[in-house]
Structure formats: structure tokens, C-alpha cells
PDB file of C-alpha atoms and ligand atoms in Angstrom:
ATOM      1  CA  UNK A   1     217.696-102.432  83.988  1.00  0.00           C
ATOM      2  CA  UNK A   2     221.081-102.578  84.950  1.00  0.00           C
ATOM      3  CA  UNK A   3     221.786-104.138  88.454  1.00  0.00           C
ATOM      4  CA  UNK A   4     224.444-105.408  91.028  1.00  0.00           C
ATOM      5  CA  UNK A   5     223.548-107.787  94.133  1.00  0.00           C
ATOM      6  CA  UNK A   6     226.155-107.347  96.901  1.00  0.00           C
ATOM      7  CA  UNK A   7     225.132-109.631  99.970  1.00  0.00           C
ATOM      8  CA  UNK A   8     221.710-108.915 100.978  1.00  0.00           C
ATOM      9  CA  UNK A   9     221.587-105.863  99.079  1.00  0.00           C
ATOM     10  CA  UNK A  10     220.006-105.273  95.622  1.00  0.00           C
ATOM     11  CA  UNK A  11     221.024-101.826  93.279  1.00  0.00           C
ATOM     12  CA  UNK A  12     219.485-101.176  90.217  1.00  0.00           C
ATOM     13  CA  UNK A  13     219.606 -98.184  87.889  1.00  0.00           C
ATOM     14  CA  UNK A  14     216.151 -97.139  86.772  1.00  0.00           C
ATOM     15  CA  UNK A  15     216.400 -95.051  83.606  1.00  0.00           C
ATOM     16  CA  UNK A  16     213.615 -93.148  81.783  1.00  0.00           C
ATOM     17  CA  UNK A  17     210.912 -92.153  82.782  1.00  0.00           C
ATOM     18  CA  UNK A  18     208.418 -93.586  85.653  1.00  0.00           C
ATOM     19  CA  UNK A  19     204.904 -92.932  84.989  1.00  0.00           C
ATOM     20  CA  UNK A  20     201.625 -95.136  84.136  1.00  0.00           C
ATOM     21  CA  UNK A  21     202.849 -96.216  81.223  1.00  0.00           C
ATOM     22  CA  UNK A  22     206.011 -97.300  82.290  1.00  0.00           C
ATOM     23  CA  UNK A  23     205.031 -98.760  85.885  1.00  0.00           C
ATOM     24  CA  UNK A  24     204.030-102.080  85.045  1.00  0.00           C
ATOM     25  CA  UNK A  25     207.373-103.490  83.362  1.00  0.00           C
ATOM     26  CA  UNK A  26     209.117-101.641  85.890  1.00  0.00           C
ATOM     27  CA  UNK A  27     207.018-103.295  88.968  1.00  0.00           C
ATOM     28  CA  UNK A  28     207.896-106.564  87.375  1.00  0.00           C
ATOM     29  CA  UNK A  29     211.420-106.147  86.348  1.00  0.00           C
ATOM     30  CA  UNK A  30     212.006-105.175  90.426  1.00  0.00           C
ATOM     31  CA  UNK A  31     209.669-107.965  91.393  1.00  0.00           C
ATOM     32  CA  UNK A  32     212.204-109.930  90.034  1.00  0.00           C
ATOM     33  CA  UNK A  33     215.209-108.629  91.407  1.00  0.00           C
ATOM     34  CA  UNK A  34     213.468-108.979  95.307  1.00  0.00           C
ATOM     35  CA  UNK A  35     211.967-112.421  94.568  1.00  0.00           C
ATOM     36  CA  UNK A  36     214.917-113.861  96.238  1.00  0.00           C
ATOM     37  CA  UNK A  37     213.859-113.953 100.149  1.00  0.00           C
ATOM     38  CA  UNK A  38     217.845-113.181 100.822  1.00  0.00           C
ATOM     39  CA  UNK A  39     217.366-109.731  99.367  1.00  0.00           C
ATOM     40  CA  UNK A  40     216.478-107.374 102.497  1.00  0.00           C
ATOM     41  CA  UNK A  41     217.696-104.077 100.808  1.00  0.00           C
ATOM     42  CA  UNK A  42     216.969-102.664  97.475  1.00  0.00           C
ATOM     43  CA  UNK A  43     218.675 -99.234  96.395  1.00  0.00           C
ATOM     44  CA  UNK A  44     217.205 -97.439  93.530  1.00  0.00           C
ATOM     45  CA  UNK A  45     219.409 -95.238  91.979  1.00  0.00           C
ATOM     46  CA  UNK A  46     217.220 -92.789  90.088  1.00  0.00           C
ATOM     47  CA  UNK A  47     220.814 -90.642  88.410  1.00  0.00           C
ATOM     48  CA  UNK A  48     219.035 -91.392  84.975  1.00  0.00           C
ATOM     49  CA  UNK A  49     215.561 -91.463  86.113  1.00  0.00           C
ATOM     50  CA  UNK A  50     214.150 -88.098  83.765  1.00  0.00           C
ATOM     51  CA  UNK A  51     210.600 -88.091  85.650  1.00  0.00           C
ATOM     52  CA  UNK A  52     208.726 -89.830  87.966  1.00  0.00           C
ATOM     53  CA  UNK A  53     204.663 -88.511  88.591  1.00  0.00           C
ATOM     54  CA  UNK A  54     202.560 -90.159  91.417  1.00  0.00           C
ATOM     55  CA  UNK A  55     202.407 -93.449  89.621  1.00  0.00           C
ATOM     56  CA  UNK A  56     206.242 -93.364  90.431  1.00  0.00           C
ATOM     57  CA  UNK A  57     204.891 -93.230  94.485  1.00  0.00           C
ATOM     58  CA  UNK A  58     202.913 -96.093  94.274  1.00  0.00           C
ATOM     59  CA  UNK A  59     205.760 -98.172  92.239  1.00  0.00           C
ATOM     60  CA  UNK A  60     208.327 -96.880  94.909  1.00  0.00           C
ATOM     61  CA  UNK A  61     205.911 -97.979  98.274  1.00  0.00           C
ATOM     62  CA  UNK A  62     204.736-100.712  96.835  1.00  0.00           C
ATOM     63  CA  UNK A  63     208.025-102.575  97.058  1.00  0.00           C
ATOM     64  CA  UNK A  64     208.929-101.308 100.098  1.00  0.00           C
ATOM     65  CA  UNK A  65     205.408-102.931 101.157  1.00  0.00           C
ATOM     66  CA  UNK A  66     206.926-106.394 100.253  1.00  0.00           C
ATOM     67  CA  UNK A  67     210.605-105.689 101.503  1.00  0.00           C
ATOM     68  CA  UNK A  68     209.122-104.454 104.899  1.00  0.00           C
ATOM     69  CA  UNK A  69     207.243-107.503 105.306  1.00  0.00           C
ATOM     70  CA  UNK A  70     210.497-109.836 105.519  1.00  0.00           C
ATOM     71  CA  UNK A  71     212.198-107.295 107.756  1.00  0.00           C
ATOM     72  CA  UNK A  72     213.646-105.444 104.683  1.00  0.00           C
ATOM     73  CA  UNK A  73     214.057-101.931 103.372  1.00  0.00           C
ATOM     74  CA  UNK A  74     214.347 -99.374 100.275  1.00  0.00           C
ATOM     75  CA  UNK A  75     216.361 -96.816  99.731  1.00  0.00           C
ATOM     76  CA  UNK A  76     216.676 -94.579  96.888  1.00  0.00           C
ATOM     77  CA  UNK A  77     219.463 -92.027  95.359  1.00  0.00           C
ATOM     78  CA  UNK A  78     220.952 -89.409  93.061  1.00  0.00           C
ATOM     79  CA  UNK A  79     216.961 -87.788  92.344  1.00  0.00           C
ATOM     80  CA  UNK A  80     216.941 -84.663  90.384  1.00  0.00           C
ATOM     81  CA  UNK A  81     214.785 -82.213  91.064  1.00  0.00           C
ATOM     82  CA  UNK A  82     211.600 -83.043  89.599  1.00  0.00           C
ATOM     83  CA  UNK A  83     211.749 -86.729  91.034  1.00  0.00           C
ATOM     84  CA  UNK A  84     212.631 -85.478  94.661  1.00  0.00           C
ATOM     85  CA  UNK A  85     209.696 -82.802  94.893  1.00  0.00           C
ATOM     86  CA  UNK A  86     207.727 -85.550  93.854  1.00  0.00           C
ATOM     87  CA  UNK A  87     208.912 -87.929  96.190  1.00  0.00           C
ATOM     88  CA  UNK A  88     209.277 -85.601  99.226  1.00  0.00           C
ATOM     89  CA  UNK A  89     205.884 -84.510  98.379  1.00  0.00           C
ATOM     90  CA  UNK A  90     204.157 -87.906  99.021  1.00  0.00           C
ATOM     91  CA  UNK A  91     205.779 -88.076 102.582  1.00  0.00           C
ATOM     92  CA  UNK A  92     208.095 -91.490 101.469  1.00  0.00           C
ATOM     93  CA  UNK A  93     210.917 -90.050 102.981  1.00  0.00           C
ATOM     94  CA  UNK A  94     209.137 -90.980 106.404  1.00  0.00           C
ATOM     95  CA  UNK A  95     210.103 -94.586 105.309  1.00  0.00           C
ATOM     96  CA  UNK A  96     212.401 -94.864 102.780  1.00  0.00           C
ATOM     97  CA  UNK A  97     215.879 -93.653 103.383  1.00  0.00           C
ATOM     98  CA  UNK A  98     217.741 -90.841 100.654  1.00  0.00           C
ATOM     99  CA  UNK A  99     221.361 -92.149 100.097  1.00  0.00           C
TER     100      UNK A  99
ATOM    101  CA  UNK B   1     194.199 -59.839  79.852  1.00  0.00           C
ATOM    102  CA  UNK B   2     194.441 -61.474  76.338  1.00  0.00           C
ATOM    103  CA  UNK B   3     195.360 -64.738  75.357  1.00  0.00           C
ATOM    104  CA  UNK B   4     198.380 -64.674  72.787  1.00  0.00           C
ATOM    105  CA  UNK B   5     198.207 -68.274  71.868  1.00  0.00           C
ATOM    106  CA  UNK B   6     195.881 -71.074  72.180  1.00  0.00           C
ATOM    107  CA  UNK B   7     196.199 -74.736  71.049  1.00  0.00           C
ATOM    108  CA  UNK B   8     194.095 -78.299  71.826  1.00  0.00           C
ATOM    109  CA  UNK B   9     194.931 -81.543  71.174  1.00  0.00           C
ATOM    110  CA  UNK B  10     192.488 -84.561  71.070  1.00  0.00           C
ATOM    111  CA  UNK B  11     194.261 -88.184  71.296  1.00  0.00           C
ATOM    112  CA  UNK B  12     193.381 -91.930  72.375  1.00  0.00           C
ATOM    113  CA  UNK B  13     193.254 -92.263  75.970  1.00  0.00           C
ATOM    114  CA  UNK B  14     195.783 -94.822  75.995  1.00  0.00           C
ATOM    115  CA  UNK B  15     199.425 -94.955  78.153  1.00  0.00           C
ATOM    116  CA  UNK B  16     201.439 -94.070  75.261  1.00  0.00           C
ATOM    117  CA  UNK B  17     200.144 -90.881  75.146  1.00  0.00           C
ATOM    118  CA  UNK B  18     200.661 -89.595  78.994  1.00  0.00           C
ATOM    119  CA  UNK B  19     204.337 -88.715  78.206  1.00  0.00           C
ATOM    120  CA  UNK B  20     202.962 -87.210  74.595  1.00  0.00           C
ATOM    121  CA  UNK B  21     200.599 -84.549  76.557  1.00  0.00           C
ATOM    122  CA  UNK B  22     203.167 -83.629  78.932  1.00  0.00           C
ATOM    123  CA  UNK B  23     206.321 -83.507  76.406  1.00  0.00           C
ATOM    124  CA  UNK B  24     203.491 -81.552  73.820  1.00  0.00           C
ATOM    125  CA  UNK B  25     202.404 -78.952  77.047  1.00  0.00           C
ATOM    126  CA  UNK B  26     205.980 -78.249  78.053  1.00  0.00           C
ATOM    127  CA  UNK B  27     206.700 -77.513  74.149  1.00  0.00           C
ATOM    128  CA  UNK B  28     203.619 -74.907  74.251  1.00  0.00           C
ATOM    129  CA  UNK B  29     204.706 -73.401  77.071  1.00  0.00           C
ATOM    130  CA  UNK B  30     208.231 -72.668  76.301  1.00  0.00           C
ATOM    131  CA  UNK B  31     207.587 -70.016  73.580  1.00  0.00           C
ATOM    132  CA  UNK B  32     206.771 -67.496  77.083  1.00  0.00           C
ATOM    133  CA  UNK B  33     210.511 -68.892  78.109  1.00  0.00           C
ATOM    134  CA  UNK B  34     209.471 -70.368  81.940  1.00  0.00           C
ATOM    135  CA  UNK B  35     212.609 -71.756  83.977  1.00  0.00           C
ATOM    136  CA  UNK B  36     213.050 -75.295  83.745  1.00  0.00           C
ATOM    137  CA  UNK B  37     211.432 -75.776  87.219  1.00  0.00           C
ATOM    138  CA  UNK B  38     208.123 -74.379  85.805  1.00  0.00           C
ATOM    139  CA  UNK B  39     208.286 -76.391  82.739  1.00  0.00           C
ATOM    140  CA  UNK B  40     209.086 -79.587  84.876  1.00  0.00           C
ATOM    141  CA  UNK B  41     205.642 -78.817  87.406  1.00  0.00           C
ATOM    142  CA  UNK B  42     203.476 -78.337  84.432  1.00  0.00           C
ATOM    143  CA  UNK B  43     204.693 -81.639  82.633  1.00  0.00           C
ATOM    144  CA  UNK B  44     204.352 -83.392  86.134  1.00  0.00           C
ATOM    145  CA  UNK B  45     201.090 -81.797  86.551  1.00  0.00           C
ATOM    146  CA  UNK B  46     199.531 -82.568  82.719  1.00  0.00           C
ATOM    147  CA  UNK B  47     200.791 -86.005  83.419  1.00  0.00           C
ATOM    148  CA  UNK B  48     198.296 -87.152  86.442  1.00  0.00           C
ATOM    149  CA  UNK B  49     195.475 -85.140  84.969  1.00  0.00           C
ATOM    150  CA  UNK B  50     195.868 -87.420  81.660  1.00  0.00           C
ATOM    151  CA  UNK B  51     196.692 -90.253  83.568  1.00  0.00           C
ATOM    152  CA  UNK B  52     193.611 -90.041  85.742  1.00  0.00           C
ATOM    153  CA  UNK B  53     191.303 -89.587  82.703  1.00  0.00           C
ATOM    154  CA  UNK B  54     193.106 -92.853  81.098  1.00  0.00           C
ATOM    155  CA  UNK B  55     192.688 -95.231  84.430  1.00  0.00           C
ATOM    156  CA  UNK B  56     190.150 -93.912  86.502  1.00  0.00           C
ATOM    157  CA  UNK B  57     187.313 -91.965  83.591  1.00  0.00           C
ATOM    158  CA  UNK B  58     188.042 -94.792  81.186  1.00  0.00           C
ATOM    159  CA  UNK B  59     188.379 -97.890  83.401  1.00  0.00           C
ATOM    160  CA  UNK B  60     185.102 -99.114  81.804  1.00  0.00           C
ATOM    161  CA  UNK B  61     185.464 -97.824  78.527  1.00  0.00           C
ATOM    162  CA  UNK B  62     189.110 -98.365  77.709  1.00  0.00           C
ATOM    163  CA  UNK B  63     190.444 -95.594  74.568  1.00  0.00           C
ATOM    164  CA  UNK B  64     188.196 -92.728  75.452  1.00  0.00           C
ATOM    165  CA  UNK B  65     189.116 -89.453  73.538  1.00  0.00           C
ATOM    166  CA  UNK B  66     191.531 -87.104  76.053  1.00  0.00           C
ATOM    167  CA  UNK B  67     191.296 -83.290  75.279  1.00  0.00           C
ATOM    168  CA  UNK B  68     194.120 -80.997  76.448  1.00  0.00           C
ATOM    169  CA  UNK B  69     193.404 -77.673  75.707  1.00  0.00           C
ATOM    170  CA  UNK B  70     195.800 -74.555  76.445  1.00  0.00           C
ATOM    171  CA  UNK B  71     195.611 -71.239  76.671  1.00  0.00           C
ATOM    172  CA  UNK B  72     199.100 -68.416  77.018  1.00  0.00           C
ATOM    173  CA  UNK B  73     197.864 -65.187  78.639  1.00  0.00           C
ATOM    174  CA  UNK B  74     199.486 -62.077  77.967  1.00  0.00           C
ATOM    175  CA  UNK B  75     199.926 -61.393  81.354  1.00  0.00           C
ATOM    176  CA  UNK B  76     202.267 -64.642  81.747  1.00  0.00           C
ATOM    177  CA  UNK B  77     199.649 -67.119  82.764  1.00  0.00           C
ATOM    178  CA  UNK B  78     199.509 -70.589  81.253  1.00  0.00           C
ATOM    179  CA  UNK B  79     195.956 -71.961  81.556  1.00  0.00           C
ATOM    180  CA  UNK B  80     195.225 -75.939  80.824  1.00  0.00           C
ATOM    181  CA  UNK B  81     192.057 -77.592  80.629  1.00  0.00           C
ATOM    182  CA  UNK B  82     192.083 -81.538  80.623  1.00  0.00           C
ATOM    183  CA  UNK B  83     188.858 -83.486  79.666  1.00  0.00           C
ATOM    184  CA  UNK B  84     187.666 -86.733  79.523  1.00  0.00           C
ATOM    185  CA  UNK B  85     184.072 -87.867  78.947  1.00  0.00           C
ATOM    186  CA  UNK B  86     184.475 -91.275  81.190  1.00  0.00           C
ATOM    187  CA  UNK B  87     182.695 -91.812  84.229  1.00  0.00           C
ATOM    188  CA  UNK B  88     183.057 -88.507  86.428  1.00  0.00           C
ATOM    189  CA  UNK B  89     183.921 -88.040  90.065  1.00  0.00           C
ATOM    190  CA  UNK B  90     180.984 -88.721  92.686  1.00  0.00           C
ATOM    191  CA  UNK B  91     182.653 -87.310  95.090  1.00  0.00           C
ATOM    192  CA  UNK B  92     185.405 -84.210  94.104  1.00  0.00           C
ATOM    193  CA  UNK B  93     186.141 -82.866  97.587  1.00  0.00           C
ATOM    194  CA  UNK B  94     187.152 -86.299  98.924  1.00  0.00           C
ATOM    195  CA  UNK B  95     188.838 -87.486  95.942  1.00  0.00           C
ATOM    196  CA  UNK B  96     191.199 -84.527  96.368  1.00  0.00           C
ATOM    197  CA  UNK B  97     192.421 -85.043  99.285  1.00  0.00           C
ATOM    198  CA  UNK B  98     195.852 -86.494  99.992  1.00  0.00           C
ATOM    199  CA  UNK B  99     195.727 -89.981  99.532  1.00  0.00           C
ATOM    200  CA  UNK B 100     192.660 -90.906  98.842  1.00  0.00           C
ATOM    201  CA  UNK B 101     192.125 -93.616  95.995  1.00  0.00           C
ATOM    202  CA  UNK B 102     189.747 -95.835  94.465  1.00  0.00           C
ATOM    203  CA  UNK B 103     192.515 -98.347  92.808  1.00  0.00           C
ATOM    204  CA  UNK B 104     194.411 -98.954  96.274  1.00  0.00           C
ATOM    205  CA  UNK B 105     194.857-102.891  94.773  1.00  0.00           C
ATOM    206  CA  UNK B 106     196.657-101.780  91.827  1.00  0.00           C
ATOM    207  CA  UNK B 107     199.283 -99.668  94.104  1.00  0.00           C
ATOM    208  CA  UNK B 108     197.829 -96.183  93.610  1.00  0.00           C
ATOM    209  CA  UNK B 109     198.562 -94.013  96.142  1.00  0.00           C
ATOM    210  CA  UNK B 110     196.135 -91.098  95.730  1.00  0.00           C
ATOM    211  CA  UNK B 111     198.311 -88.416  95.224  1.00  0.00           C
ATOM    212  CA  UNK B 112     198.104 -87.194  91.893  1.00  0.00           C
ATOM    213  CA  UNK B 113     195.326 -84.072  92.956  1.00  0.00           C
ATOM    214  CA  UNK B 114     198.350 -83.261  95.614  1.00  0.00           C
ATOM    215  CA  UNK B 115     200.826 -83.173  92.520  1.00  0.00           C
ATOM    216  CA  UNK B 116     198.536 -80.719  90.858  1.00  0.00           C
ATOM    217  CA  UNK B 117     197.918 -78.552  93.486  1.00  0.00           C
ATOM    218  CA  UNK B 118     201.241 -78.674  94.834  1.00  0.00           C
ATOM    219  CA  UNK B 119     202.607 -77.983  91.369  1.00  0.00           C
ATOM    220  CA  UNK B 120     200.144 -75.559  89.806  1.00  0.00           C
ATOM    221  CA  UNK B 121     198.917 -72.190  91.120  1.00  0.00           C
ATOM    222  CA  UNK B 122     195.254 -73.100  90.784  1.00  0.00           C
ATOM    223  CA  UNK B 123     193.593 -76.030  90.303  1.00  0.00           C
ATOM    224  CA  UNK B 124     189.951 -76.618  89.815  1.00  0.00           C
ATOM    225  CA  UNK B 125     187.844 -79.626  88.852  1.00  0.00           C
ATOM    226  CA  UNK B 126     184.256 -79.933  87.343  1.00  0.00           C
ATOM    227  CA  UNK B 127     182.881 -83.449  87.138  1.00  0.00           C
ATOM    228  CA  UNK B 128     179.519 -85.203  86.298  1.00  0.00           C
ATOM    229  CA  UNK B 129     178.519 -88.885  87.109  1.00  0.00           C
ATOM    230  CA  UNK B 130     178.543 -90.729  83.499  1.00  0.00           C
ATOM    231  CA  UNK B 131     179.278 -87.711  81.897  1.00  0.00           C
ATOM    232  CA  UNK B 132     182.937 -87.083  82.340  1.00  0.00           C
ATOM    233  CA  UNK B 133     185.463 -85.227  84.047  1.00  0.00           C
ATOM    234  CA  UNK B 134     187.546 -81.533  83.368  1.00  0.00           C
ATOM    235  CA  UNK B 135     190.638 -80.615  85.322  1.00  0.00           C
ATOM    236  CA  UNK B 136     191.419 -76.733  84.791  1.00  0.00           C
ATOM    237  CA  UNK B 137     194.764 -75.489  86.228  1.00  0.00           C
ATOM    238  CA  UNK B 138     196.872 -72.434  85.669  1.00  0.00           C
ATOM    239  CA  UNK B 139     200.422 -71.783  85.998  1.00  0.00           C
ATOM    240  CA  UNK B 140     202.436 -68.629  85.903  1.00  0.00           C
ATOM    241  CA  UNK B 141     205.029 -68.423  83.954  1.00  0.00           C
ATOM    242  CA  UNK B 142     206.700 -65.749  84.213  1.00  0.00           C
ATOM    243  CA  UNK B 143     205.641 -61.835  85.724  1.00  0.00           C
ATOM    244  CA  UNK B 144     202.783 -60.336  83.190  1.00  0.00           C
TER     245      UNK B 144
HETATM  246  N1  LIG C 201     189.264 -88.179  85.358  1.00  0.00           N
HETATM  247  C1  LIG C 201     188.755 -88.885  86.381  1.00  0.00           C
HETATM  248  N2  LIG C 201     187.612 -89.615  86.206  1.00  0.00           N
HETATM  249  C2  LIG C 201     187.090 -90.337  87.228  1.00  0.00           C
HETATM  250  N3  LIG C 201     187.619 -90.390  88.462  1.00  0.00           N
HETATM  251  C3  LIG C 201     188.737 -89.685  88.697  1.00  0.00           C
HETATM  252  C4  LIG C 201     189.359 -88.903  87.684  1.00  0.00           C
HETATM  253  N4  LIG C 201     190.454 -88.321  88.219  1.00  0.00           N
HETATM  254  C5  LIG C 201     190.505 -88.714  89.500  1.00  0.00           C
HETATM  255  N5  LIG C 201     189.481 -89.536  89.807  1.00  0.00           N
HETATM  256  C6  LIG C 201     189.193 -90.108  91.147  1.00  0.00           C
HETATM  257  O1  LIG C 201     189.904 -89.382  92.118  1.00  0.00           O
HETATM  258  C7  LIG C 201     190.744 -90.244  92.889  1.00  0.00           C
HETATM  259  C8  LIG C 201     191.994 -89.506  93.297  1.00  0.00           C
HETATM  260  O2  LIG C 201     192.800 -89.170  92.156  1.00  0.00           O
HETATM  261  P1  LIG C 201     194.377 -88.992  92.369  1.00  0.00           P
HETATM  262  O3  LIG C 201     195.015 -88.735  91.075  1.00  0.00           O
HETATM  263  O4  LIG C 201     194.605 -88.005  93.472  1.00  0.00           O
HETATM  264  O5  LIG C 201     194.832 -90.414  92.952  1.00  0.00           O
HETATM  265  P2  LIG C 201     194.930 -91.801  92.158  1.00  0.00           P
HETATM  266  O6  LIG C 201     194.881 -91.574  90.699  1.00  0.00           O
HETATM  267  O7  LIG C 201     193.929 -92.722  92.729  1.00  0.00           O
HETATM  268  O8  LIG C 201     196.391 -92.279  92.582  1.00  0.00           O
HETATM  269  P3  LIG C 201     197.781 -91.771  91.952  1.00  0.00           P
HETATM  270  O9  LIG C 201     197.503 -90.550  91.143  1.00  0.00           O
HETATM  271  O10 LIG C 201     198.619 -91.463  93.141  1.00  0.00           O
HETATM  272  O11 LIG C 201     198.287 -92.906  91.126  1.00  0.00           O
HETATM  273  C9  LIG C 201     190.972 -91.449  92.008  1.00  0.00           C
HETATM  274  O12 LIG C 201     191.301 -92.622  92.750  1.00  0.00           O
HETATM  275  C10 LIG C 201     189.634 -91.571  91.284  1.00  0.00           C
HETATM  276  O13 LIG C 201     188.686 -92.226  92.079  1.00  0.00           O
HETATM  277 MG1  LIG C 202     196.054 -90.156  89.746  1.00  0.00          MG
END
């Protein structure tokens, strides 16, 4: 996962495809790139991000969960189609900001 | 109507496999030439109804056999039926509803019946307790 850390700010580039299968080394991979109590934003940029299905929504809330707790947020950009309808669909844009 | 093509596939209930069914659907379905927005809602769609029979009608018995079966109508209608025989639904109403989820601790977030709804035209689910679980959703794909 390619990634840049710019202050307090995290962005990563998710690539693939987000689903059961995939979820759990991408939970920890971003685990890891928030573990540092410094980070209070993390930007997902989704540009080569093929699919995402609900297990994508729980992946996505979950660490905005954590972030939120230390005053933190998420934010995510460059979706295509599928992945937006998905995400708009689970009402995350209530919460986490579209770049 | 008549169906014009038919084909089922029977495979391991394990992870690997959600992005075979969906990738393996989406190649069915193409031969009736949908727009890539159809084909993208019906891989979405086959991939929580495999999912769900992978982690929630095998939790207990992990490697279950998954069943996709699919059906192209001559009027343009793409019909899927997704089975498992895990541990059923005891309760189908409430587990459809936006969501709801019994696997809150490992961040589910009870939306993949929403998917399916939201990205089929119909979706219907027949489920018995210890017996197993079938998902049955249609699609059109283009005007009959
Ligand atoms: N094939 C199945 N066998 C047994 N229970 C199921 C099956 N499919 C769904 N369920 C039950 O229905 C609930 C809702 O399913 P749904 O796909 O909407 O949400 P989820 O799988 O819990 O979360 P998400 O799909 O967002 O990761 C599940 O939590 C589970 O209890
Ligand atoms: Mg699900």
C-alpha cells in the first residue's frame, strides 16, 4: 500500500479490490499507518480501488471508529462508480468527508 | 418466457472464491450485452450473497459447499440463486433490514441485504434453521 504522511495527515492508495477476502490485511495494513496517536486524518484514495461490497463499509467505519475517538477523521477520494453507490448507499457520507 | 442459457457452479465456501462467483456471474451475464453499470450491481450483489453464506451459514462449519446457479431469460432477465446448506436465518425479516448484524465485533455493518436490494430488481430469501440458506435475485438486463 503505497502511502505519504504529511503532518497529522495520513494518504494511502488502496488498490484492488475490497471485499471479505481482502479486508483483513487491509484492516491491518491501515491499523498500522493510524497506530501513531499524531495521525488525526487518514485520506483513502480509492483511484485504483476496482470494487468495494459491504465488507468495504465496515473496513471504511471501522477506522473512522478509532480516528474519531482521538478527535480524528477519514476522508476518502477519486471512487468510481461502483465504490461510491456502495458507499453513498451505507449513509458514510454522513461522517466521512468525499475529497 | 424461456430461459436461453443456464449454468451452476458448486465451489468451497472459502474467501478466495467471493471474487471467483462474482468475476464468473458477470462473465455469464455478458453474452445478453448489459451496460457496465448492470454488470457492476450484479457482481456487487453475487458478492454479499456468497460472502454471507461463507461467514455467517458456515461460521460453524468452515468450507461448506456454495451453489450459484443462473438462469438468462429470453425476455432479458438474469435470474441467480445462491445456496448454502449452513445454519439458516432465524429471523429473515429482521436480518434484512438496514443494518442489522450478528458479527457487529468483527466490523460488519449489516448492509449487504441493502446492497442486494438496492442493486437487484428483486430479491427474495428462503431459509431454514440448520438446514441452510437460498438467496434468489433477478436482474434485468436489458428490455425483453
Ligand atoms: N447465508 C446466511 N446464513 C446465515 N445467516 C445469514 C446468511 N446471510 C445473512 N445472514 C444473517 O443476516 C444478517 C444480515 O446480513 P447482511 O449481509 O445484511 O449483513 P452482514 O453480513 O452482517 O454485514 P455486511 O454484509 O455489511 O458485512 C447477518 O448478520 C446474518 O446474521
Ligand atoms: Mg453480509
Amino acid at each position: 500500500m503505497e502511502f505519504e504522511r504529511r503532518r497529522d495527515t495520513v494518504t494511502v492508495r488502496i488498490t484492488g479490490e475490497l471485499d471479505h477476502c481482502s479486508a483483513q490485511p487491509i484492516r491491518r495494513e491501515l491499523d498500522g499507518l493510524i497506530a501513531d496517536p499524531g495521525v488525526k486524518k487518514l485520506v483513502m484514495d480509492l483511484q485504483d480501488m476496482a470494487f468495494m461490497d459491504s465488507s468495504g463499509i465496515g473496513v471504511i467505519l471501522g477506522r473512522y471508529r478509532a480516528l474519531a475517538l482521538r478527535g480524528g477523521k477519514v476522508a476518502v477520494k477519486n471512487m468510481n462508480p461502483q465504490v461510491k453507490k456502495v458507499f453513498l448507499l451505507s449513509g458514510m457520507d454522513q461522517v466521512i468527508q468525499i475529497m | 418466457m424461456k430461459i436461453i442459457n443456464e449454468m451452476k457452479l458448486e465451489f468451497m465456501g472459502v474467501p478466495e472464491n467471493e471474487g471467483f462467483a462474482r468475476v464468473a456471474v458477470s462473465a455469464f451475464a455478458v453474452q445478453l450485452d448489459p451496460t457496465l453499470d448492470v454488470l457492476a450491481d450484479i457482481k456487487t450483489a453475487v458478492s454479499e450473497a456468497v460472502t454471507n453464506a461463507i461467514v455467517h451459514g458456515y461460521a460453524d462449519a468452515p468450507r461448506g459447499i456454495v451453489t450459484v446457479a443462473a438462469a438468462l431469460r429470453d425476455d432479458g432477465v438474469l435470474s441467480l440463486e445462491i445456496t448454502d446448506k449452513g445454519k439458516g436465518i432465524a429471523d429473515i425479516d429482521r436480518a434484512m433490514q438496514p443494518f442489522f448484524t450478528t458479527q457487529p465485533e468483527k466490523e460488519r455493518s449489516g448492509m449487504g441485504f441493502s446492497v442486494m436490494q438496492t442493486f437487484m430488481d428483486k430479491v427474495t430469501v428462503e431459509s431454514t434453521l440448520g438446514e441452510g440458506t437460498t438467496v434468489r435475485m433477478q436482474k434485468r438486463l436489458r428490455e425483453g
